[in-house]
Amino acid sequence: MLKVPATGQDLPTTLLKALGDPIRLRILRLLDREELSVGELSRALALSQSRVSNHLRVLREHALLAERQAGTSTFLRLGIADADGLAARLWAALSADLTDDPGDTERLRQVIAERREVSPEFFDRVAGRWDTIGVEFASGQARQRAVASLVSAGAIWGDLGCGTGYVARAMLGLCERVVCVDSSAGMLEQARVRLAEHPGGTEVDLRLGELDALPIGDGELDGAVAAMVLHHLPSPDGCLAEVFRVLRPGATAVVVDLVPHGEGWLSTELGDRHLGLDARQVGAAFAAAGFVDVRMEALDDRYRPQPPAGLPPLPGGGLPLYTVRGRKPRA
Ligand SMILES: C[S@@+](CC[C@H](N)C(=O)[O-])C[C@H]1O[C@@H](n2cnc3c(N)ncnc32)[C@H](O)[C@@H]1O
C-alpha cells in the first residue's frame, strides 16, 4: 500500500506527473530492458534527441536514471535512487501493468543489432570491462612478440588501435615515445591510466583518431604495431596505406590478428567486423601498400576471450594468432 500524504505541499504531484507521461514511460521501459546511449534511445523511440533530452531531464530530477560516462558517450539505465521509496513502488506497480510498445521493441532490436557495426561508441561502451573479457589474451605473449620485432633504441613507436594499451605497455622502457591511436576516447582513457603506472622513461602520446586517417605526420614513426584491430576494419588496405605513410623509410610495421574462426559472438560482444582474417590476405595488403620483406608467422599463443554464459568453451582452448610484418623500403 502506498503511504503518501493526501493533501498539502508534500503531495508528490511532480513525481506522478513525471511517471504519468506516455513518452517517459516508454523511456523507462526501454531503459529497464537495456542500457542505451542517448542516441540509441532516441532511435529506439523514433524521436529527436532534443525531445528525448527534455524528458530525460525530468526523469533525472526525480533520480529515476542511472548514468555512466565512458569517453564521449553517456549510457543510461533505469535506476531509481531510493529502491524502497515511493518512486520505486509506483514504478513496480505501473510496470506490472504496462505492455511494451511494439514499435519501440522492434527499433530496440535494430539498435542492438547495429551495435555490431564497429563504432567508437561501441568501444566506449566496453572500454571499462575490456580487459576482463579478453583477460587471458591480456597476459599472453602475442603483443610482446610483435613489439620485439621493432627493437631499436631511442625510437618513436606507434600502438595503432591501442585499446586499453597492452601493446604500448610492452613498449614502455624500450622506446623514447609511444604514440597510441584509437578512435574510442573511452579506450584511450583506460590506456592513459594503465600506461601511467610504470612509464619506464617512455613518453606516452595518446591521440584520438581513425586508422585509415592516422593523426600522425609522414615518416613520424620508427616502428608500429596494430594488434587485434584489422578485423574491426572494413578492409586492411586503408589502414596499411596509412601505416606505410607514417613510418620512416626502413621502419617495420607488425600486425597481430586472429585466424578465421566461427565464433559469431565475438561480433556482438567485442565488435569484431570479421571473424578473423586470412594471414595471406593481410600479407597481400602489406605488399599492396608498398611494404617489402613481408613475413607471416603463426604465434605460439592463443586468444582466449570468455564466451558468454551458455556458450561452449573455445575449441582448442583459444583462437590461433599470427603476426604479419613488413618493412618500408629505404628511400
Ligand atoms: C580489440 S581492441 C585491441 C586493442 C589493443 N591493440 C590490444 O591488442 O589489446 C581494438 C581497438 O581498436 C579500436 N578501433 C576499432 N576501429 C578503429 C578505427 N577505425 N580507428 C581507430 N581505432 C579503432 C577500438 O576502439 C579498440 O580499442
CSV table of C-alpha atoms and ligand atoms in Angstrom, one decimal:
chain,number,residue,atom,x,y,z
A,1,MET,CA,0.0,0.0,0.0
A,2,LEU,CA,1.3,3.5,-0.9
A,3,LYS,CA,1.8,5.8,2.1
A,4,VAL,CA,1.6,9.3,0.5
A,5,PRO,CA,0.2,12.5,2.0
A,6,ALA,CA,-3.2,13.2,0.6
A,7,THR,CA,-3.0,17.0,0.9
A,8,GLY,CA,-0.6,19.9,1.3
A,9,GLN,CA,2.7,20.7,-0.2
A,10,ASP,CA,4.1,17.2,0.3
A,11,LEU,CA,1.7,15.8,-2.3
A,12,PRO,CA,4.0,14.0,-4.8
A,13,THR,CA,2.4,15.6,-7.8
A,14,THR,CA,5.6,16.2,-9.7
A,15,LEU,CA,6.6,12.6,-9.4
A,16,LEU,CA,3.2,11.5,-10.5
A,17,LYS,CA,3.5,13.9,-13.5
A,18,ALA,CA,6.9,12.5,-14.3
A,19,LEU,CA,5.6,9.0,-14.3
A,20,GLY,CA,2.3,10.0,-16.0
A,21,ASP,CA,3.8,11.0,-19.4
A,22,PRO,CA,3.5,8.3,-22.1
A,23,ILE,CA,6.9,9.1,-23.6
A,24,ARG,CA,8.6,9.0,-20.3
A,25,LEU,CA,7.0,5.6,-19.5
A,26,ARG,CA,8.3,4.3,-22.9
A,27,ILE,CA,11.8,5.7,-22.0
A,28,LEU,CA,11.7,4.0,-18.6
A,29,ARG,CA,10.5,0.8,-20.1
A,30,LEU,CA,13.3,0.7,-22.7
A,31,LEU,CA,15.9,1.6,-20.1
A,32,ASP,CA,14.6,-1.1,-17.8
A,33,ARG,CA,15.4,-3.6,-20.6
A,34,GLU,CA,18.7,-2.3,-22.0
A,35,GLU,CA,21.5,0.2,-21.2
A,36,LEU,CA,21.3,2.8,-24.0
A,37,SER,CA,23.2,5.9,-25.1
A,38,VAL,CA,21.0,9.0,-25.6
A,39,GLY,CA,21.4,8.5,-29.4
A,40,GLU,CA,20.3,4.9,-29.2
A,41,LEU,CA,17.4,5.8,-27.0
A,42,SER,CA,16.2,8.4,-29.5
A,43,ARG,CA,16.5,5.9,-32.3
A,44,ALA,CA,14.5,3.3,-30.3
A,45,LEU,CA,11.8,5.9,-29.6
A,46,ALA,CA,11.9,7.4,-33.2
A,47,LEU,CA,12.1,10.8,-31.5
A,48,SER,CA,14.6,13.7,-31.9
A,49,GLN,CA,17.4,13.8,-29.4
A,50,SER,CA,16.4,17.2,-28.1
A,51,ARG,CA,12.9,15.9,-27.3
A,52,VAL,CA,14.3,12.9,-25.6
A,53,SER,CA,16.8,15.1,-23.6
A,54,ASN,CA,13.9,17.2,-22.3
A,55,HIS,CA,12.2,14.0,-21.0
A,56,LEU,CA,15.5,12.7,-19.5
A,57,ARG,CA,15.9,16.0,-17.6
A,58,VAL,CA,12.5,15.4,-15.9
A,59,LEU,CA,13.5,11.8,-15.1
A,60,ARG,CA,16.9,12.9,-13.7
A,61,GLU,CA,15.1,15.5,-11.4
A,62,HIS,CA,13.4,12.5,-9.8
A,63,ALA,CA,16.5,10.4,-9.6
A,64,LEU,CA,15.0,7.7,-11.8
A,65,LEU,CA,18.1,7.1,-14.0
A,66,ALA,CA,21.5,5.5,-13.6
A,67,GLU,CA,24.1,7.1,-15.8
A,68,ARG,CA,27.5,6.1,-16.8
A,69,GLN,CA,30.0,8.2,-18.7
A,70,ALA,CA,32.6,6.5,-21.0
A,71,GLY,CA,34.7,8.5,-23.4
A,72,THR,CA,32.4,11.0,-25.1
A,73,SER,CA,29.3,8.8,-24.6
A,74,THR,CA,26.7,8.7,-21.8
A,75,PHE,CA,24.9,5.4,-21.1
A,76,LEU,CA,21.6,5.3,-19.4
A,77,ARG,CA,19.6,2.7,-17.5
A,78,LEU,CA,16.6,2.7,-15.3
A,79,GLY,CA,18.0,3.3,-11.8
A,80,ILE,CA,15.7,4.5,-9.1
A,81,ALA,CA,17.9,6.1,-6.4
A,82,ASP,CA,15.7,5.1,-3.5
A,83,ALA,CA,15.0,1.5,-4.0
A,84,ASP,CA,12.3,1.4,-1.2
A,85,GLY,CA,10.9,4.9,-1.9
A,86,LEU,CA,7.6,5.9,-3.4
A,87,ALA,CA,9.1,6.2,-7.0
A,88,ALA,CA,10.3,2.5,-6.9
A,89,ARG,CA,6.9,1.3,-5.5
A,90,LEU,CA,5.0,3.3,-8.1
A,91,TRP,CA,7.2,2.0,-10.9
A,92,ALA,CA,6.8,-1.6,-9.7
A,93,ALA,CA,3.0,-1.2,-9.8
A,94,LEU,CA,3.0,0.6,-13.1
A,95,SER,CA,5.4,-1.7,-15.0
A,96,ALA,CA,3.5,-4.8,-13.9
A,97,ASP,CA,0.5,-3.4,-15.9
A,98,LEU,CA,2.4,-1.9,-18.9
A,99,THR,CA,2.9,-3.6,-22.2
A,100,ASP,CA,5.8,-2.7,-24.4
A,101,ASP,CA,5.2,-0.5,-27.5
A,102,PRO,CA,5.7,-2.9,-30.4
A,103,GLY,CA,7.4,-0.2,-32.5
A,104,ASP,CA,9.9,0.5,-29.6
A,105,THR,CA,10.6,-3.2,-29.3
A,106,GLU,CA,11.4,-3.6,-33.0
A,107,ARG,CA,13.5,-0.4,-33.1
A,108,LEU,CA,15.4,-1.5,-29.9
A,109,ARG,CA,16.2,-4.8,-31.6
A,110,GLN,CA,17.6,-2.9,-34.6
A,111,VAL,CA,19.6,-0.6,-32.3
A,112,ILE,CA,21.2,-3.6,-30.6
A,113,ALA,CA,21.9,-5.3,-34.0
A,114,GLU,CA,23.5,-2.1,-35.2
A,115,ARG,CA,26.0,-2.2,-32.3
A,116,ARG,CA,27.6,-5.0,-34.3
A,117,GLU,CA,28.8,-2.2,-36.6
A,118,VAL,CA,32.1,-1.2,-35.2
A,119,SER,CA,31.9,2.4,-33.9
A,120,PRO,CA,33.8,4.4,-31.3
A,121,GLU,CA,30.7,4.4,-29.2
A,122,PHE,CA,30.7,0.6,-29.2
A,123,PHE,CA,34.3,0.6,-27.8
A,124,ASP,CA,33.4,3.4,-25.3
A,125,ARG,CA,30.7,1.1,-24.1
A,126,VAL,CA,33.0,-1.9,-23.4
A,127,ALA,CA,36.2,0.0,-22.6
A,128,GLY,CA,35.8,-0.4,-18.8
A,129,ARG,CA,35.4,-4.1,-18.9
A,130,TRP,CA,37.5,-4.9,-21.9
A,131,ASP,CA,40.4,-6.4,-20.0
A,132,THR,CA,38.1,-8.8,-18.2
A,133,ILE,CA,36.5,-10.0,-21.4
A,134,GLY,CA,39.9,-10.8,-23.0
A,135,VAL,CA,41.7,-11.5,-19.8
A,136,GLU,CA,43.8,-14.4,-20.9
A,137,PHE,CA,44.9,-12.6,-24.1
A,138,ALA,CA,45.9,-9.7,-21.9
A,139,SER,CA,48.5,-11.9,-20.2
A,140,GLY,CA,49.7,-13.7,-23.4
A,141,GLN,CA,52.9,-13.3,-25.3
A,142,ALA,CA,51.5,-12.2,-28.7
A,143,ARG,CA,51.9,-8.5,-28.1
A,144,GLN,CA,55.4,-8.8,-26.7
A,145,ARG,CA,56.4,-10.9,-29.7
A,146,ALA,CA,55.1,-8.2,-32.0
A,147,VAL,CA,57.0,-5.5,-30.1
A,148,ALA,CA,60.2,-7.5,-30.2
A,149,SER,CA,60.2,-7.2,-34.0
A,150,LEU,CA,60.7,-3.4,-33.6
A,151,VAL,CA,63.6,-3.2,-31.3
A,152,SER,CA,65.9,-0.3,-32.0
A,153,ALA,CA,66.8,2.1,-29.2
A,154,GLY,CA,65.7,5.7,-28.9
A,155,ALA,CA,62.8,5.4,-31.3
A,156,ILE,CA,59.2,6.7,-31.7
A,157,TRP,CA,56.8,3.8,-32.0
A,158,GLY,CA,53.1,3.6,-32.7
A,159,ASP,CA,50.5,1.4,-31.0
A,160,LEU,CA,47.7,1.7,-33.6
A,161,GLY,CA,44.2,0.8,-32.3
A,162,CYS,CA,45.8,0.8,-28.9
A,163,GLY,CA,42.6,-0.1,-26.9
A,164,THR,CA,43.5,-0.3,-23.2
A,165,GLY,CA,47.2,-0.1,-24.0
A,166,TYR,CA,48.6,-3.6,-23.8
A,167,VAL,CA,50.9,-3.2,-26.7
A,168,ALA,CA,52.1,0.2,-25.6
A,169,ARG,CA,52.8,-1.3,-22.1
A,170,ALA,CA,55.1,-3.8,-23.7
A,171,MET,CA,56.9,-0.9,-25.4
A,172,LEU,CA,57.5,1.1,-22.2
A,173,GLY,CA,61.2,1.4,-21.4
A,174,LEU,CA,62.1,0.3,-24.9
A,175,CYS,CA,61.4,3.4,-26.9
A,176,GLU,CA,61.6,7.1,-26.3
A,177,ARG,CA,58.0,7.9,-27.1
A,178,VAL,CA,54.9,5.7,-27.9
A,179,VAL,CA,52.2,7.3,-30.0
A,180,CYS,CA,48.9,5.5,-29.1
A,181,VAL,CA,46.0,6.0,-31.5
A,182,ASP,CA,42.4,4.8,-31.0
A,183,SER,CA,39.0,6.1,-32.2
A,184,SER,CA,37.4,5.5,-28.8
A,185,ALA,CA,38.0,8.2,-26.2
A,186,GLY,CA,37.0,5.6,-23.5
A,187,MET,CA,39.7,3.2,-24.6
A,188,LEU,CA,42.3,6.0,-24.6
A,189,GLU,CA,41.3,6.9,-21.1
A,190,GLN,CA,41.8,3.3,-20.0
A,191,ALA,CA,45.2,3.3,-21.8
A,192,ARG,CA,46.2,6.6,-20.1
A,193,VAL,CA,45.6,5.1,-16.6
A,194,ARG,CA,47.4,1.8,-17.4
A,195,LEU,CA,50.4,3.5,-19.0
A,196,ALA,CA,50.9,6.0,-16.2
A,197,GLU,CA,51.6,3.1,-13.8
A,198,HIS,CA,55.2,2.3,-14.9
A,199,PRO,CA,56.2,4.6,-17.8
A,200,GLY,CA,59.8,3.4,-17.6
A,201,GLY,CA,61.1,6.7,-19.1
A,202,THR,CA,58.9,6.4,-22.2
A,203,GLU,CA,56.8,9.4,-23.1
A,204,VAL,CA,53.2,8.3,-23.8
A,205,ASP,CA,51.4,10.3,-26.5
A,206,LEU,CA,47.7,9.5,-26.8
A,207,ARG,CA,45.8,10.6,-29.9
A,208,LEU,CA,42.2,10.2,-30.9
A,209,GLY,CA,41.8,9.2,-34.5
A,210,GLU,CA,41.0,6.7,-37.2
A,211,LEU,CA,43.3,4.0,-38.5
A,212,ASP,CA,42.6,4.9,-42.1
A,213,ALA,CA,43.3,8.6,-41.4
A,214,LEU,CA,46.1,8.4,-38.8
A,215,PRO,CA,46.7,11.6,-36.7
A,216,ILE,CA,50.4,11.2,-37.3
A,217,GLY,CA,52.7,13.0,-39.7
A,218,ASP,CA,54.5,11.5,-42.7
A,219,GLY,CA,57.5,9.4,-41.6
A,220,GLU,CA,57.0,10.3,-37.9
A,221,LEU,CA,57.3,6.7,-36.6
A,222,ASP,CA,60.3,4.4,-36.3
A,223,GLY,CA,58.0,1.3,-35.9
A,224,ALA,CA,54.3,0.5,-35.4
A,225,VAL,CA,52.2,-2.4,-34.2
A,226,ALA,CA,48.5,-2.8,-34.9
A,227,ALA,CA,47.3,-5.7,-32.7
A,228,MET,CA,43.9,-7.2,-32.9
A,229,VAL,CA,42.4,-4.3,-34.8
A,230,LEU,CA,42.4,-5.1,-38.5
A,231,HIS,CA,39.5,-7.4,-38.0
A,232,HIS,CA,37.5,-4.4,-36.9
A,233,LEU,CA,38.0,-2.5,-40.1
A,234,PRO,CA,36.1,-3.0,-43.4
A,235,SER,CA,39.4,-3.9,-45.1
A,236,PRO,CA,43.1,-3.7,-44.1
A,237,ASP,CA,44.0,-1.7,-47.1
A,238,GLY,CA,43.3,1.9,-45.9
A,239,CYS,CA,45.0,1.3,-42.6
A,240,LEU,CA,48.1,-0.3,-44.1
A,241,ALA,CA,48.4,2.6,-46.6
A,242,GLU,CA,48.3,5.0,-43.7
A,243,VAL,CA,50.8,2.9,-41.6
A,244,PHE,CA,53.2,3.0,-44.6
A,245,ARG,CA,52.9,6.8,-44.8
A,246,VAL,CA,53.6,7.4,-41.1
A,247,LEU,CA,56.7,5.2,-41.0
A,248,ARG,CA,60.1,6.5,-41.8
A,249,PRO,CA,61.9,4.6,-44.6
A,250,GLY,CA,63.4,1.4,-43.3
A,251,ALA,CA,60.9,1.1,-40.4
A,252,THR,CA,58.9,-2.0,-39.6
A,253,ALA,CA,55.1,-2.5,-39.1
A,254,VAL,CA,53.7,-5.5,-37.4
A,255,VAL,CA,50.1,-6.7,-37.4
A,256,VAL,CA,48.8,-9.2,-34.8
A,257,ASP,CA,45.5,-10.9,-35.7
A,258,LEU,CA,43.3,-14.0,-35.5
A,259,VAL,CA,43.0,-16.8,-38.0
A,260,PRO,CA,39.5,-17.1,-39.5
A,261,HIS,CA,37.1,-18.7,-37.0
A,262,GLY,CA,33.4,-19.3,-36.4
A,263,GLU,CA,32.8,-17.6,-33.0
A,264,GLY,CA,30.0,-15.3,-34.1
A,265,TRP,CA,29.5,-13.9,-30.5
A,266,LEU,CA,32.8,-12.0,-30.9
A,267,SER,CA,31.0,-9.6,-33.2
A,268,THR,CA,28.3,-8.8,-30.7
A,269,GLU,CA,30.5,-8.9,-27.6
A,270,LEU,CA,33.7,-7.4,-28.9
A,271,GLY,CA,32.7,-5.6,-32.1
A,272,ASP,CA,34.6,-7.9,-34.5
A,273,ARG,CA,33.6,-7.0,-38.0
A,274,HIS,CA,35.4,-10.0,-39.5
A,275,LEU,CA,35.6,-13.4,-37.7
A,276,GLY,CA,39.4,-13.5,-38.1
A,277,LEU,CA,41.4,-12.6,-41.2
A,278,ASP,CA,43.4,-14.8,-43.5
A,279,ALA,CA,47.1,-14.0,-42.9
A,280,ARG,CA,47.7,-14.2,-46.7
A,281,GLN,CA,45.1,-11.5,-47.3
A,282,VAL,CA,46.9,-9.3,-44.7
A,283,GLY,CA,50.2,-10.1,-46.3
A,284,ALA,CA,48.9,-9.1,-49.7
A,285,ALA,CA,47.6,-5.9,-48.2
A,286,PHE,CA,51.1,-5.2,-46.8
A,287,ALA,CA,52.6,-5.7,-50.2
A,288,ALA,CA,49.9,-3.6,-52.0
A,289,ALA,CA,50.7,-0.8,-49.5
A,290,GLY,CA,54.4,-0.9,-50.6
A,291,PHE,CA,56.0,-2.9,-47.8
A,292,VAL,CA,58.8,-5.3,-48.6
A,293,ASP,CA,60.2,-8.3,-46.7
A,294,VAL,CA,56.7,-9.3,-45.8
A,295,ARG,CA,56.6,-12.2,-43.4
A,296,MET,CA,53.9,-14.2,-41.7
A,297,GLU,CA,54.4,-16.2,-38.6
A,298,ALA,CA,52.0,-18.3,-36.6
A,299,LEU,CA,52.2,-17.5,-32.9
A,300,ASP,CA,52.6,-20.0,-30.1
A,301,ASP,CA,49.8,-18.2,-28.3
A,302,ARG,CA,46.0,-18.2,-28.3
A,303,TYR,CA,43.3,-15.6,-27.9
A,304,ARG,CA,41.1,-16.7,-25.0
A,305,PRO,CA,38.2,-14.3,-24.6
A,306,GLN,CA,35.5,-15.6,-22.2
A,307,PRO,CA,32.4,-16.8,-24.2
A,308,PRO,CA,29.1,-15.5,-22.8
A,309,ALA,CA,27.1,-17.8,-20.4
A,310,GLY,CA,25.6,-20.8,-22.1
A,311,LEU,CA,28.1,-21.0,-25.0
A,312,PRO,CA,30.7,-23.8,-25.1
A,313,PRO,CA,34.4,-23.1,-24.4
A,314,LEU,CA,36.6,-22.1,-27.3
A,315,PRO,CA,37.8,-25.0,-29.4
A,316,GLY,CA,41.4,-25.9,-28.7
A,317,GLY,CA,41.4,-23.6,-25.6
A,318,GLY,CA,41.5,-20.5,-27.7
A,319,LEU,CA,41.8,-19.0,-31.2
A,320,PRO,CA,45.1,-19.2,-33.1
A,321,LEU,CA,47.0,-15.9,-33.6
A,322,TYR,CA,49.6,-14.8,-36.2
A,323,THR,CA,51.8,-11.8,-37.0
A,324,VAL,CA,52.4,-10.3,-40.3
A,325,ARG,CA,55.2,-7.8,-40.6
A,326,GLY,CA,56.8,-5.8,-43.4
A,327,ARG,CA,59.4,-3.1,-43.9
A,328,LYS,CA,59.0,0.3,-45.6
A,329,PRO,CA,61.8,0.3,-48.2
A,330,ARG,CA,64.7,2.7,-47.6
A,331,ALA,CA,64.4,5.7,-49.8
B,1,LIG,C1,40.5,-5.5,-29.9
B,1,LIG,S1,40.9,-3.9,-29.4
B,1,LIG,C2,42.7,-4.1,-29.5
B,1,LIG,C3,43.4,-3.3,-28.6
B,1,LIG,C4,44.9,-3.5,-28.5
B,1,LIG,N1,45.6,-3.2,-29.7
B,1,LIG,C5,45.3,-4.8,-27.9
B,1,LIG,O1,45.9,-5.6,-28.5
B,1,LIG,O2,44.8,-5.1,-26.8
B,1,LIG,C6,40.6,-2.9,-30.9
B,1,LIG,C7,40.7,-1.5,-30.7
B,1,LIG,O3,40.7,-0.8,-31.9
B,1,LIG,C8,39.9,0.4,-31.9
B,1,LIG,N2,39.4,0.6,-33.2
B,1,LIG,C9,38.5,-0.1,-33.9
B,1,LIG,N3,38.3,0.5,-35.1
B,1,LIG,C10,39.1,1.6,-35.2
B,1,LIG,C11,39.4,2.5,-36.2
B,1,LIG,N4,38.8,2.5,-37.3
B,1,LIG,N5,40.3,3.5,-35.9
B,1,LIG,C12,40.9,3.5,-34.7
B,1,LIG,N6,40.7,2.6,-33.7
B,1,LIG,C13,39.8,1.7,-34.0
B,1,LIG,C14,38.9,0.1,-30.9
B,1,LIG,O4,38.4,1.3,-30.3
B,1,LIG,C15,39.6,-0.8,-29.9
B,1,LIG,O5,40.2,-0.1,-28.8
